[in-house]
GROMACS .gro file of N, CA and C in nm:
model
  522
    1MET      N    1   1.165  -6.112  -5.788
    1MET     CA    2   1.220  -6.187  -5.662
    1MET      C    3   1.261  -6.094  -5.558
    2LYS      N    4   1.343  -6.008  -5.595
    2LYS     CA    5   1.403  -5.911  -5.485
    2LYS      C    6   1.289  -5.838  -5.407
    3VAL      N    7   1.179  -5.802  -5.464
    3VAL     CA    8   1.075  -5.734  -5.397
    3VAL      C    9   1.005  -5.840  -5.307
    4LEU      N   10   0.978  -5.971  -5.337
    4LEU     CA   11   0.921  -6.064  -5.243
    4LEU      C   12   1.031  -6.086  -5.145
    5LEU      N   13   1.145  -6.077  -5.176
    5LEU     CA   14   1.249  -6.100  -5.044
    5LEU      C   15   1.246  -5.981  -4.951
    6GLY      N   16   1.219  -5.872  -5.014
    6GLY     CA   17   1.215  -5.753  -4.929
    6GLY      C   18   1.096  -5.757  -4.853
    7ARG      N   19   0.991  -5.796  -4.891
    7ARG     CA   20   0.861  -5.813  -4.824
    7ARG      C   21   0.867  -5.911  -4.705
    8ARG      N   22   0.925  -6.034  -4.742
    8ARG     CA   23   0.956  -6.125  -4.638
    8ARG      C   24   1.038  -6.070  -4.507
    9GLN      N   25   1.138  -5.985  -4.558
    9GLN     CA   26   1.228  -5.925  -4.443
    9GLN      C   27   1.155  -5.830  -4.374
   10PHE      N   28   1.079  -5.740  -4.445
   10PHE     CA   29   0.981  -5.644  -4.378
   10PHE      C   30   0.894  -5.718  -4.288
   11ALA      N   31   0.827  -5.826  -4.339
   11ALA     CA   32   0.731  -5.889  -4.244
   11ALA      C   33   0.778  -5.951  -4.136
   12LEU      N   34   0.906  -6.013  -4.140
   12LEU     CA   35   0.986  -6.070  -4.029
   12LEU      C   36   1.028  -5.956  -3.928
   13SER      N   37   1.080  -5.843  -3.978
   13SER     CA   38   1.115  -5.750  -3.885
   13SER      C   39   0.991  -5.704  -3.811
   14GLY      N   40   0.868  -5.671  -3.898
   14GLY     CA   41   0.751  -5.619  -3.840
   14GLY      C   42   0.687  -5.726  -3.709
   15LEU      N   43   0.722  -5.843  -3.741
   15LEU     CA   44   0.688  -5.957  -3.630
   15LEU      C   45   0.782  -5.932  -3.516
   16ILE      N   46   0.891  -5.917  -3.535
   16ILE     CA   47   0.997  -5.890  -3.414
   16ILE      C   48   0.963  -5.774  -3.362
   17MET      N   49   0.922  -5.659  -3.425
   17MET     CA   50   0.898  -5.542  -3.354
   17MET      C   51   0.758  -5.548  -3.258
   18LEU      N   52   0.667  -5.622  -3.326
   18LEU     CA   53   0.524  -5.658  -3.255
   18LEU      C   54   0.587  -5.721  -3.124
   19ALA      N   55   0.637  -5.853  -3.136
   19ALA     CA   56   0.689  -5.910  -3.035
   19ALA      C   57   0.751  -5.810  -2.901
   20ALA      N   58   0.851  -5.752  -2.963
   20ALA     CA   59   0.924  -5.654  -2.854
   20ALA      C   60   0.820  -5.581  -2.802
   21CYS      N   61   0.732  -5.508  -2.869
   21CYS     CA   62   0.626  -5.413  -2.812
   21CYS      C   63   0.542  -5.494  -2.714
   22ALA      N   64   0.496  -5.609  -2.737
   22ALA     CA   65   0.410  -5.677  -2.662
   22ALA      C   66   0.456  -5.739  -2.534
   23ALA      N   67   0.583  -5.755  -2.520
   23ALA     CA   68   0.644  -5.814  -2.402
   23ALA      C   69   0.620  -5.728  -2.297
   24PRO      N   70   0.644  -5.600  -2.281
   24PRO     CA   71   0.621  -5.500  -2.152
   24PRO      C   72   0.459  -5.531  -2.103
   25LEU      N   73   0.378  -5.550  -2.218
   25LEU     CA   74   0.216  -5.560  -2.176
   25LEU      C   75   0.197  -5.690  -2.121
   26SER      N   76   0.276  -5.791  -2.107
   26SER     CA   77   0.242  -5.911  -2.029
   26SER      C   78   0.312  -5.894  -1.885
   27ARG      N   79   0.389  -5.824  -1.853
   27ARG     CA   80   0.434  -5.798  -1.717
   27ARG      C   81   0.335  -5.695  -1.650
   28PRO      N   82   0.296  -5.734  -1.535
   28PRO     CA   83   0.197  -5.663  -1.448
   28PRO      C   84   0.254  -5.501  -1.421
   29THR      N   85   0.157  -5.431  -1.423
   29THR     CA   86   0.211  -5.296  -1.401
   29THR      C   87   0.155  -5.263  -1.234
   30PHE      N   88   0.213  -5.180  -1.184
   30PHE     CA   89   0.204  -5.146  -1.034
   30PHE      C   90   0.178  -5.011  -0.994
   31LYS      N   91   0.093  -4.972  -0.898
   31LYS     CA   92   0.083  -4.842  -0.854
   31LYS      C   93   0.212  -4.783  -0.774
   32LYS      N   94   0.223  -4.669  -0.761
   32LYS     CA   95   0.325  -4.618  -0.687
   32LYS      C   96   0.259  -4.545  -0.562
   33TYR      N   97   0.339  -4.562  -0.438
   33TYR     CA   98   0.288  -4.476  -0.346
   33TYR      C   99   0.409  -4.393  -0.288
   34ALA      N  100   0.377  -4.262  -0.242
   34ALA     CA  101   0.488  -4.180  -0.198
   34ALA      C  102   0.451  -4.130  -0.055
   35GLY      N  103   0.348  -4.170   0.008
   35GLY     CA  104   0.284  -4.107   0.122
   35GLY      C  105   0.381  -4.156   0.244
   36PRO      N  106   0.327  -4.120   0.381
   36PRO     CA  107   0.388  -4.182   0.491
   36PRO      C  108   0.391  -4.332   0.483
   37PRO      N  109   0.495  -4.387   0.546
   37PRO     CA  110   0.521  -4.541   0.562
   37PRO      C  111   0.394  -4.596   0.642
   38VAL      N  112   0.345  -4.702   0.593
   38VAL     CA  113   0.244  -4.783   0.670
   38VAL      C  114   0.327  -4.869   0.799
   39THR      N  115   0.290  -4.833   0.910
   39THR     CA  116   0.376  -4.900   1.000
   39THR      C  117   0.289  -5.013   1.074
   40GLU      N  118   0.173  -5.031   1.033
   40GLU     CA  119   0.070  -5.139   1.083
   40GLU      C  120  -0.030  -5.155   1.007
   41VAL      N  121  -0.079  -5.280   0.996
   41VAL     CA  122  -0.214  -5.319   0.943
   41VAL      C  123  -0.302  -5.363   1.056
   42ARG      N  124  -0.416  -5.329   1.048
   42ARG     CA  125  -0.516  -5.364   1.166
   42ARG      C  126  -0.638  -5.425   1.075
   43VAL      N  127  -0.675  -5.537   1.150
   43VAL     CA  128  -0.811  -5.590   1.075
   43VAL      C  129  -0.888  -5.587   1.195
   44TYR      N  130  -1.009  -5.562   1.184
   44TYR     CA  131  -1.128  -5.580   1.279
   44TYR      C  132  -1.217  -5.658   1.221
   45LYS      N  133  -1.213  -5.782   1.265
   45LYS     CA  134  -1.310  -5.903   1.197
   45LYS      C  135  -1.461  -5.870   1.212
   46ALA      N  136  -1.499  -5.825   1.347
   46ALA     CA  137  -1.634  -5.800   1.351
   46ALA      C  138  -1.692  -5.698   1.282
   47GLN      N  139  -1.620  -5.573   1.249
   47GLN     CA  140  -1.656  -5.482   1.160
   47GLN      C  141  -1.638  -5.504   0.994
   48ARG      N  142  -1.546  -5.618   0.964
   48ARG     CA  143  -1.513  -5.650   0.834
   48ARG      C  144  -1.435  -5.526   0.781
   49ARG      N  145  -1.331  -5.498   0.857
   49ARG     CA  146  -1.268  -5.358   0.828
   49ARG      C  147  -1.106  -5.384   0.840
   50LEU      N  148  -1.035  -5.312   0.738
   50LEU     CA  149  -0.878  -5.333   0.747
   50LEU      C  150  -0.829  -5.180   0.734
   51GLN      N  151  -0.753  -5.149   0.829
   51GLN     CA  152  -0.703  -5.000   0.843
   51GLN      C  153  -0.553  -5.032   0.802
   52LEU      N  154  -0.489  -4.920   0.735
   52LEU     CA  155  -0.353  -4.900   0.718
   52LEU      C  156  -0.300  -4.779   0.795
   53LEU      N  157  -0.220  -4.799   0.887
   53LEU     CA  158  -0.173  -4.690   0.985
   53LEU      C  159  -0.033  -4.666   0.966
   54SER      N  160  -0.017  -4.532   0.989
   54SER     CA  161   0.122  -4.478   1.018
   54SER      C  162   0.139  -4.419   1.138
   55GLY      N  163   0.189  -4.472   1.242
   55GLY     CA  164   0.171  -4.448   1.384
   55GLY      C  165   0.044  -4.448   1.434
   56ASP      N  166  -0.031  -4.355   1.476
   56ASP     CA  167  -0.159  -4.358   1.533
   56ASP      C  168  -0.281  -4.317   1.419
   57THR      N  169  -0.205  -4.265   1.297
   57THR     CA  170  -0.290  -4.207   1.201
   57THR      C  171  -0.344  -4.308   1.084
   58VAL      N  172  -0.458  -4.308   1.076
   58VAL     CA  173  -0.526  -4.406   0.971
   58VAL      C  174  -0.514  -4.353   0.849
   59LEU      N  175  -0.422  -4.421   0.767
   59LEU     CA  176  -0.393  -4.371   0.620
   59LEU      C  177  -0.526  -4.402   0.531
   60LYS      N  178  -0.560  -4.531   0.540
   60LYS     CA  179  -0.664  -4.583   0.449
   60LYS      C  180  -0.749  -4.683   0.516
   61SER      N  181  -0.855  -4.717   0.495
   61SER     CA  182  -0.962  -4.802   0.549
   61SER      C  183  -1.044  -4.868   0.451
   62TYR      N  184  -1.047  -5.006   0.455
   62TYR     CA  185  -1.112  -5.086   0.355
   62TYR      C  186  -1.215  -5.184   0.416
   63GLN      N  187  -1.336  -5.216   0.358
   63GLN     CA  188  -1.425  -5.301   0.381
   63GLN      C  189  -1.367  -5.444   0.340
   64VAL      N  190  -1.380  -5.557   0.418
   64VAL     CA  191  -1.307  -5.676   0.374
   64VAL      C  192  -1.423  -5.795   0.382
   65GLY      N  193  -1.370  -5.897   0.316
   65GLY     CA  194  -1.447  -6.021   0.320
   65GLY      C  195  -1.335  -6.134   0.392
   66LEU      N  196  -1.386  -6.211   0.469
   66LEU     CA  197  -1.305  -6.303   0.552
   66LEU      C  198  -1.316  -6.448   0.525
   67GLY      N  199  -1.266  -6.521   0.594
   67GLY     CA  200  -1.303  -6.683   0.586
   67GLY      C  201  -1.441  -6.706   0.602
   68ASN      N  202  -1.484  -6.816   0.526
   68ASN     CA  203  -1.623  -6.861   0.543
   68ASN      C  204  -1.662  -6.922   0.671
   69GLU      N  205  -1.592  -6.902   0.767
   69GLU     CA  206  -1.641  -6.925   0.895
   69GLU      C  207  -1.563  -6.802   0.987
   70PRO      N  208  -1.615  -6.692   0.987
   70PRO     CA  209  -1.546  -6.564   1.017
   70PRO      C  210  -1.533  -6.555   1.178
   71ILE      N  211  -1.604  -6.649   1.259
   71ILE     CA  212  -1.581  -6.614   1.404
   71ILE      C  213  -1.481  -6.709   1.476
   72GLY      N  214  -1.392  -6.648   1.532
   72GLY     CA  215  -1.289  -6.747   1.610
   72GLY      C  216  -1.159  -6.744   1.535
   73HIS      N  217  -1.062  -6.774   1.609
   73HIS     CA  218  -0.930  -6.787   1.552
   73HIS      C  219  -0.900  -6.921   1.483
   74LYS      N  220  -0.828  -6.898   1.364
   74LYS     CA  221  -0.783  -7.011   1.276
   74LYS      C  222  -0.705  -7.106   1.349
   75GLN      N  223  -0.724  -7.241   1.366
   75GLN     CA  224  -0.671  -7.341   1.422
   75GLN      C  225  -0.612  -7.451   1.346
   76PHE      N  226  -0.701  -7.499   1.247
   76PHE     CA  227  -0.659  -7.617   1.165
   76PHE      C  228  -0.669  -7.584   1.011
   77GLU      N  229  -0.595  -7.654   0.950
   77GLU     CA  230  -0.637  -7.664   0.786
   77GLU      C  231  -0.778  -7.682   0.748
   78GLY      N  232  -0.841  -7.601   0.683
   78GLY     CA  233  -0.964  -7.637   0.636
   78GLY      C  234  -1.082  -7.592   0.737
   79ASP      N  235  -1.056  -7.529   0.844
   79ASP     CA  236  -1.152  -7.465   0.924
   79ASP      C  237  -1.230  -7.353   0.869
   80GLY      N  238  -1.180  -7.269   0.767
   80GLY     CA  239  -1.265  -7.171   0.700
   80GLY      C  240  -1.228  -7.028   0.782
   81LYS      N  241  -1.129  -7.030   0.889
   81LYS     CA  242  -1.125  -6.919   0.974
   81LYS      C  243  -1.030  -6.841   0.927
   82THR      N  244  -1.032  -6.708   0.975
   82THR     CA  245  -0.926  -6.600   0.952
   82THR      C  246  -0.854  -6.589   1.073
   83PRO      N  247  -0.723  -6.610   1.087
   83PRO     CA  248  -0.652  -6.610   1.229
   83PRO      C  249  -0.672  -6.459   1.313
   84GLU      N  250  -0.623  -6.475   1.424
   84GLU     CA  251  -0.648  -6.365   1.512
   84GLU      C  252  -0.513  -6.372   1.577
   85GLY      N  253  -0.454  -6.223   1.594
   85GLY     CA  254  -0.329  -6.212   1.660
   85GLY      C  255  -0.225  -6.131   1.597
   86LEU      N  256  -0.109  -6.131   1.633
   86LEU     CA  257  -0.002  -6.038   1.566
   86LEU      C  258   0.079  -6.139   1.478
   87TYR      N  259   0.079  -6.076   1.341
   87TYR     CA  260   0.154  -6.144   1.249
   87TYR      C  261   0.238  -6.037   1.175
   88TYR      N  262   0.299  -6.092   1.060
   88TYR     CA  263   0.386  -5.998   0.974
   88TYR      C  264   0.359  -6.035   0.839
   89LEU      N  265   0.364  -5.926   0.767
   89LEU     CA  266   0.358  -5.954   0.606
   89LEU      C  267   0.491  -6.009   0.573
   90ASP      N  268   0.488  -6.120   0.497
   90ASP     CA  269   0.602  -6.200   0.467
   90ASP      C  270   0.617  -6.223   0.314
   91ARG      N  271   0.544  -6.214   0.243
   91ARG     CA  272   0.569  -6.215   0.086
   91ARG      C  273   0.452  -6.159   0.004
   92PHE      N  274   0.510  -6.112  -0.116
   92PHE     CA  275   0.409  -6.046  -0.197
   92PHE      C  276   0.412  -6.123  -0.336
   93ASN      N  277   0.300  -6.164  -0.390
   93ASN     CA  278   0.270  -6.231  -0.507
   93ASN      C  279   0.203  -6.144  -0.606
   94PRO      N  280   0.291  -6.120  -0.713
   94PRO     CA  281   0.223  -6.023  -0.828
   94PRO      C  282   0.148  -6.108  -0.941
   95ARG      N  283   0.154  -6.226  -0.910
   95ARG     CA  284   0.085  -6.338  -1.009
   95ARG      C  285  -0.016  -6.417  -0.927
   96SER      N  286  -0.076  -6.352  -0.848
   96SER     CA  287  -0.184  -6.420  -0.754
   96SER      C  288  -0.297  -6.466  -0.843
   97SER      N  289  -0.384  -6.569  -0.809
   97SER     CA  290  -0.511  -6.600  -0.885
   97SER      C  291  -0.602  -6.516  -0.841
   98TYR      N  292  -0.587  -6.450  -0.726
   98TYR     CA  293  -0.672  -6.328  -0.671
   98TYR      C  294  -0.630  -6.190  -0.705
   99HIS      N  295  -0.567  -6.167  -0.820
   99HIS     CA  296  -0.535  -6.048  -0.869
   99HIS      C  297  -0.379  -6.005  -0.810
  100LEU      N  298  -0.361  -5.987  -0.689
  100LEU     CA  299  -0.247  -5.960  -0.623
  100LEU      C  300  -0.275  -6.012  -0.483
  101SER      N  301  -0.147  -6.059  -0.406
  101SER     CA  302  -0.172  -6.119  -0.279
  101SER      C  303  -0.055  -6.094  -0.195
  102ILE      N  304  -0.070  -6.059  -0.066
  102ILE     CA  305   0.029  -6.022   0.023
  102ILE      C  306   0.020  -6.126   0.134
  103GLY      N  307   0.133  -6.204   0.157
  103GLY     CA  308   0.131  -6.313   0.266
  103GLY      C  309   0.138  -6.275   0.425
  104ILE      N  310   0.067  -6.357   0.498
  104ILE     CA  311   0.060  -6.328   0.641
  104ILE      C  312   0.138  -6.438   0.691
  105SER      N  313   0.217  -6.410   0.806
  105SER     CA  314   0.311  -6.515   0.866
  105SER      C  315   0.229  -6.623   0.937
  106TYR      N  316   0.117  -6.624   0.922
  106TYR     CA  317   0.029  -6.745   0.991
  106TYR      C  318   0.084  -6.870   0.905
  107PRO      N  319   0.106  -6.976   0.977
  107PRO     CA  320   0.102  -7.010   1.125
  107PRO      C  321   0.238  -6.965   1.204
  108ASP      N  322   0.233  -6.912   1.315
  108ASP     CA  323   0.355  -6.873   1.398
  108ASP      C  324   0.378  -7.013   1.489
  109LYS      N  325   0.484  -7.011   1.568
  109LYS     CA  326   0.526  -7.125   1.636
  109LYS      C  327   0.417  -7.177   1.738
  110TRP      N  328   0.346  -7.075   1.792
  110TRP     CA  329   0.237  -7.120   1.882
  110TRP      C  330   0.110  -7.179   1.798
  111ASP      N  331   0.079  -7.140   1.690
  111ASP     CA  332  -0.034  -7.187   1.614
  111ASP      C  333   0.018  -7.325   1.563
  112LYS      N  334   0.132  -7.345   1.533
  112LYS     CA  335   0.196  -7.474   1.502
  112LYS      C  336   0.188  -7.570   1.616
  113ALA      N  337   0.237  -7.535   1.733
  113ALA     CA  338   0.233  -7.625   1.858
  113ALA      C  339   0.084  -7.649   1.881
  114HIS      N  340  -0.019  -7.556   1.879
  114HIS     CA  341  -0.134  -7.591   1.924
  114HIS      C  342  -0.210  -7.691   1.812
  115ALA      N  343  -0.182  -7.674   1.697
  115ALA     CA  344  -0.220  -7.776   1.611
  115ALA      C  345  -0.147  -7.897   1.644
  116ALA      N  346  -0.033  -7.914   1.656
  116ALA     CA  347   0.041  -8.037   1.673
  116ALA      C  348  -0.008  -8.118   1.792
  117ALA      N  349  -0.054  -8.050   1.903
  117ALA     CA  350  -0.110  -8.098   2.023
  117ALA      C  351  -0.242  -8.176   1.988
  118SER      N  352  -0.307  -8.134   1.891
  118SER     CA  353  -0.439  -8.195   1.849
  118SER      C  354  -0.400  -8.289   1.735
  119ASN      N  355  -0.278  -8.312   1.700
  119ASN     CA  356  -0.252  -8.409   1.586
  119ASN      C  357  -0.317  -8.341   1.457
  120GLN      N  358  -0.306  -8.206   1.420
  120GLN     CA  359  -0.356  -8.131   1.324
  120GLN      C  360  -0.282  -8.078   1.251
  121ASP      N  361  -0.303  -8.030   1.122
  121ASP     CA  362  -0.205  -7.939   1.045
  121ASP      C  363  -0.282  -7.790   1.065
  122PRO      N  364  -0.197  -7.677   1.095
  122PRO     CA  365  -0.255  -7.549   1.119
  122PRO      C  366  -0.301  -7.487   0.994
  123GLY      N  367  -0.262  -7.546   0.884
  123GLY     CA  368  -0.302  -7.475   0.759
  123GLY      C  369  -0.195  -7.359   0.734
  124GLY      N  370  -0.226  -7.288   0.617
  124GLY     CA  371  -0.132  -7.187   0.583
  124GLY      C  372  -0.173  -7.097   0.463
  125ASP      N  373  -0.106  -7.030   0.397
  125ASP     CA  374  -0.134  -6.964   0.283
  125ASP      C  375  -0.230  -6.850   0.312
  126ILE      N  376  -0.246  -6.793   0.416
  126ILE     CA  377  -0.324  -6.691   0.460
  126ILE      C  378  -0.279  -6.562   0.392
  127MET      N  379  -0.375  -6.478   0.333
  127MET     CA  380  -0.324  -6.359   0.252
  127MET      C  381  -0.407  -6.275   0.259
  128ILE      N  382  -0.366  -6.148   0.246
  128ILE     CA  383  -0.472  -6.041   0.202
  128ILE      C  384  -0.448  -6.039   0.054
  129HIS      N  385  -0.565  -6.037  -0.012
  129HIS     CA  386  -0.570  -6.044  -0.160
  129HIS      C  387  -0.709  -5.988  -0.214
  130GLY      N  388  -0.683  -5.964  -0.349
  130GLY     CA  389  -0.803  -5.917  -0.434
  130GLY      C  390  -0.905  -6.014  -0.458
  131ARG      N  391  -0.982  -5.998  -0.553
  131ARG     CA  392  -1.095  -6.101  -0.568
  131ARG      C  393  -1.063  -6.196  -0.682
  132GLY      N  394  -1.008  -6.125  -0.801
  132GLY     CA  395  -0.967  -6.212  -0.914
  132GLY      C  396  -1.107  -6.280  -0.955
  133PRO      N  397  -1.106  -6.361  -1.068
  133PRO     CA  398  -1.235  -6.411  -1.126
  133PRO      C  399  -1.310  -6.491  -1.033
  134ASP      N  400  -1.253  -6.565  -0.953
  134ASP     CA  401  -1.320  -6.661  -0.860
  134ASP      C  402  -1.410  -6.561  -0.744
  135GLY      N  403  -1.341  -6.466  -0.708
  135GLY     CA  404  -1.396  -6.382  -0.592
  135GLY      C  405  -1.502  -6.301  -0.647
  136ASN      N  406  -1.481  -6.253  -0.799
  136ASN     CA  407  -1.583  -6.163  -0.834
  136ASN      C  408  -1.704  -6.247  -0.850
  137ARG      N  409  -1.693  -6.369  -0.874
  137ARG     CA  410  -1.821  -6.472  -0.892
  137ARG      C  411  -1.869  -6.484  -0.747
  138LEU      N  412  -1.796  -6.501  -0.666
  138LEU     CA  413  -1.838  -6.557  -0.525
  138LEU      C  414  -1.886  -6.423  -0.432
  139ALA      N  415  -1.817  -6.314  -0.449
  139ALA     CA  416  -1.841  -6.221  -0.325
  139ALA      C  417  -1.965  -6.153  -0.334
  140PRO      N  418  -2.036  -6.147  -0.448
  140PRO     CA  419  -2.168  -6.081  -0.434
  140PRO      C  420  -2.276  -6.160  -0.352
  141GLN      N  421  -2.250  -6.289  -0.359
  141GLN     CA  422  -2.342  -6.377  -0.292
  141GLN      C  423  -2.316  -6.382  -0.149
  142ASN      N  424  -2.177  -6.386  -0.106
  142ASN     CA  425  -2.143  -6.402   0.027
  142ASN      C  426  -2.011  -6.328   0.054
  143ARG      N  427  -2.021  -6.229   0.157
  143ARG     CA  428  -1.905  -6.146   0.162
  143ARG      C  429  -1.789  -6.227   0.238
  144ASP      N  430  -1.815  -6.323   0.309
  144ASP     CA  431  -1.702  -6.405   0.384
  144ASP      C  432  -1.703  -6.523   0.285
  145TRP      N  433  -1.622  -6.539   0.176
  145TRP     CA  434  -1.612  -6.627   0.092
  145TRP      C  435  -1.480  -6.699   0.077
  146THR      N  436  -1.376  -6.659   0.153
  146THR     CA  437  -1.243  -6.718   0.134
  146THR      C  438  -1.224  -6.832   0.222
  147ALA      N  439  -1.105  -6.887   0.224
  147ALA     CA  440  -1.072  -7.003   0.305
  147ALA      C  441  -1.015  -6.976   0.434
  148GLY      N  442  -1.007  -6.834   0.451
  148GLY     CA  443  -0.931  -6.777   0.582
  148GLY      C  444  -0.848  -6.655   0.559
  149CYS      N  445  -0.863  -6.627   0.430
  149CYS     CA  446  -0.779  -6.499   0.402
  149CYS      C  447  -0.863  -6.368   0.419
  150ILE      N  448  -0.811  -6.264   0.397
  150ILE     CA  449  -0.881  -6.131   0.397
  150ILE      C  450  -0.877  -6.070   0.251
  151ALA      N  451  -1.005  -6.042   0.200
  151ALA     CA  452  -1.022  -6.020   0.065
  151ALA      C  453  -1.086  -5.873   0.051
  152VAL      N  454  -1.015  -5.817  -0.040
  152VAL     CA  455  -1.067  -5.663  -0.076
  152VAL      C  456  -1.083  -5.668  -0.238
  153THR      N  457  -1.129  -5.570  -0.284
  153THR     CA  458  -1.163  -5.556  -0.450
  153THR      C  459  -1.023  -5.563  -0.511
  154ASP      N  460  -1.016  -5.588  -0.652
  154ASP     CA  461  -0.907  -5.583  -0.711
  154ASP      C  462  -0.838  -5.443  -0.726
  155ASP      N  463  -0.920  -5.343  -0.732
  155ASP     CA  464  -0.861  -5.202  -0.732
  155ASP      C  465  -0.792  -5.164  -0.603
  156GLU      N  466  -0.869  -5.212  -0.482
  156GLU     CA  467  -0.819  -5.173  -0.344
  156GLU      C  468  -0.683  -5.263  -0.335
  157ILE      N  469  -0.681  -5.382  -0.388
  157ILE     CA  470  -0.529  -5.456  -0.347
  157ILE      C  471  -0.430  -5.384  -0.413
  158GLU      N  472  -0.463  -5.322  -0.540
  158GLU     CA  473  -0.364  -5.260  -0.601
  158GLU      C  474  -0.282  -5.142  -0.514
  159ASP      N  475  -0.381  -5.071  -0.452
  159ASP     CA  476  -0.352  -4.974  -0.366
  159ASP      C  477  -0.269  -5.023  -0.251
  160ILE      N  478  -0.330  -5.122  -0.174
  160ILE     CA  479  -0.282  -5.191  -0.047
  160ILE      C  480  -0.124  -5.234  -0.102
  161TYR      N  481  -0.121  -5.321  -0.205
  161TYR     CA  482  -0.003  -5.370  -0.238
  161TYR      C  483   0.114  -5.264  -0.270
  162ALA      N  484   0.093  -5.149  -0.321
  162ALA     CA  485   0.161  -5.042  -0.326
  162ALA      C  486   0.216  -4.972  -0.199
  163MET      N  487   0.144  -4.976  -0.100
  163MET     CA  488   0.164  -4.910   0.029
  163MET      C  489   0.239  -4.999   0.131
  164LEU      N  490   0.242  -5.124   0.118
  164LEU     CA  491   0.274  -5.205   0.232
  164LEU      C  492   0.429  -5.261   0.180
  165GLN      N  493   0.516  -5.299   0.291
  165GLN     CA  494   0.631  -5.348   0.284
  165GLN      C  495   0.650  -5.480   0.352
  166PRO      N  496   0.723  -5.580   0.318
  166PRO     CA  497   0.764  -5.700   0.386
  166PRO      C  498   0.802  -5.658   0.526
  167GLY      N  499   0.750  -5.733   0.637
  167GLY     CA  500   0.781  -5.714   0.770
  167GLY      C  501   0.692  -5.628   0.849
  168THR      N  502   0.584  -5.557   0.764
  168THR     CA  503   0.503  -5.487   0.840
  168THR      C  504   0.406  -5.572   0.929
  169PRO      N  505   0.391  -5.511   1.053
  169PRO     CA  506   0.298  -5.598   1.134
  169PRO      C  507   0.151  -5.593   1.092
  170ILE      N  508   0.083  -5.696   1.113
  170ILE     CA  509  -0.068  -5.684   1.095
  170ILE      C  510  -0.127  -5.764   1.214
  171ARG      N  511  -0.217  -5.693   1.293
  171ARG     CA  512  -0.285  -5.717   1.398
  171ARG      C  513  -0.440  -5.747   1.362
  172ILE      N  514  -0.462  -5.877   1.387
  172ILE     CA  515  -0.621  -5.926   1.337
  172ILE      C  516  -0.671  -5.951   1.474
  173LEU      N  517  -0.774  -5.862   1.491
  173LEU     CA  518  -0.851  -5.860   1.595
  173LEU      C  519  -1.001  -5.927   1.581
  174PRO      N  520  -1.070  -5.978   1.685
  174PRO     CA  521  -1.178  -6.033   1.675
  174PRO      C  522  -1.302  -5.954   1.627
   0.00000   0.00000   0.00000
């Protein structure tokens, strides 16, 4: 009986140790960045290019996918367009359906006023994000597959996520 009780105690302590070891694995791991600060993000929609700049120096450049209606400025919910103009990075989501995502401050007060004048909703939740499972399925057939976001590969969003800070300006050009 003593041996059986000892095995139960050993099995229970083993399960507790396994659970403790598994806990850190469920949290996302993040890359570190120790280079020059990114002072601006620029997106050139026509070239499908995102650049991370420190002053006038381009630190990194990436090919991107855009909204499924890539020409023109986003005006209304559901128009499939990526906004154009000056915005700011305002939130970071480590649990995004698209691997990782970084929020863009669209809509600003002008976007809201324009949409309201047309009795429309300006939309929102515009992000720079990875592909995640849905994007990995859609991107090979259509480079512009998002509902207005800016998409890169999952590996690339990990680098971008590490390099950026809230409040960084993002200039999205036609």
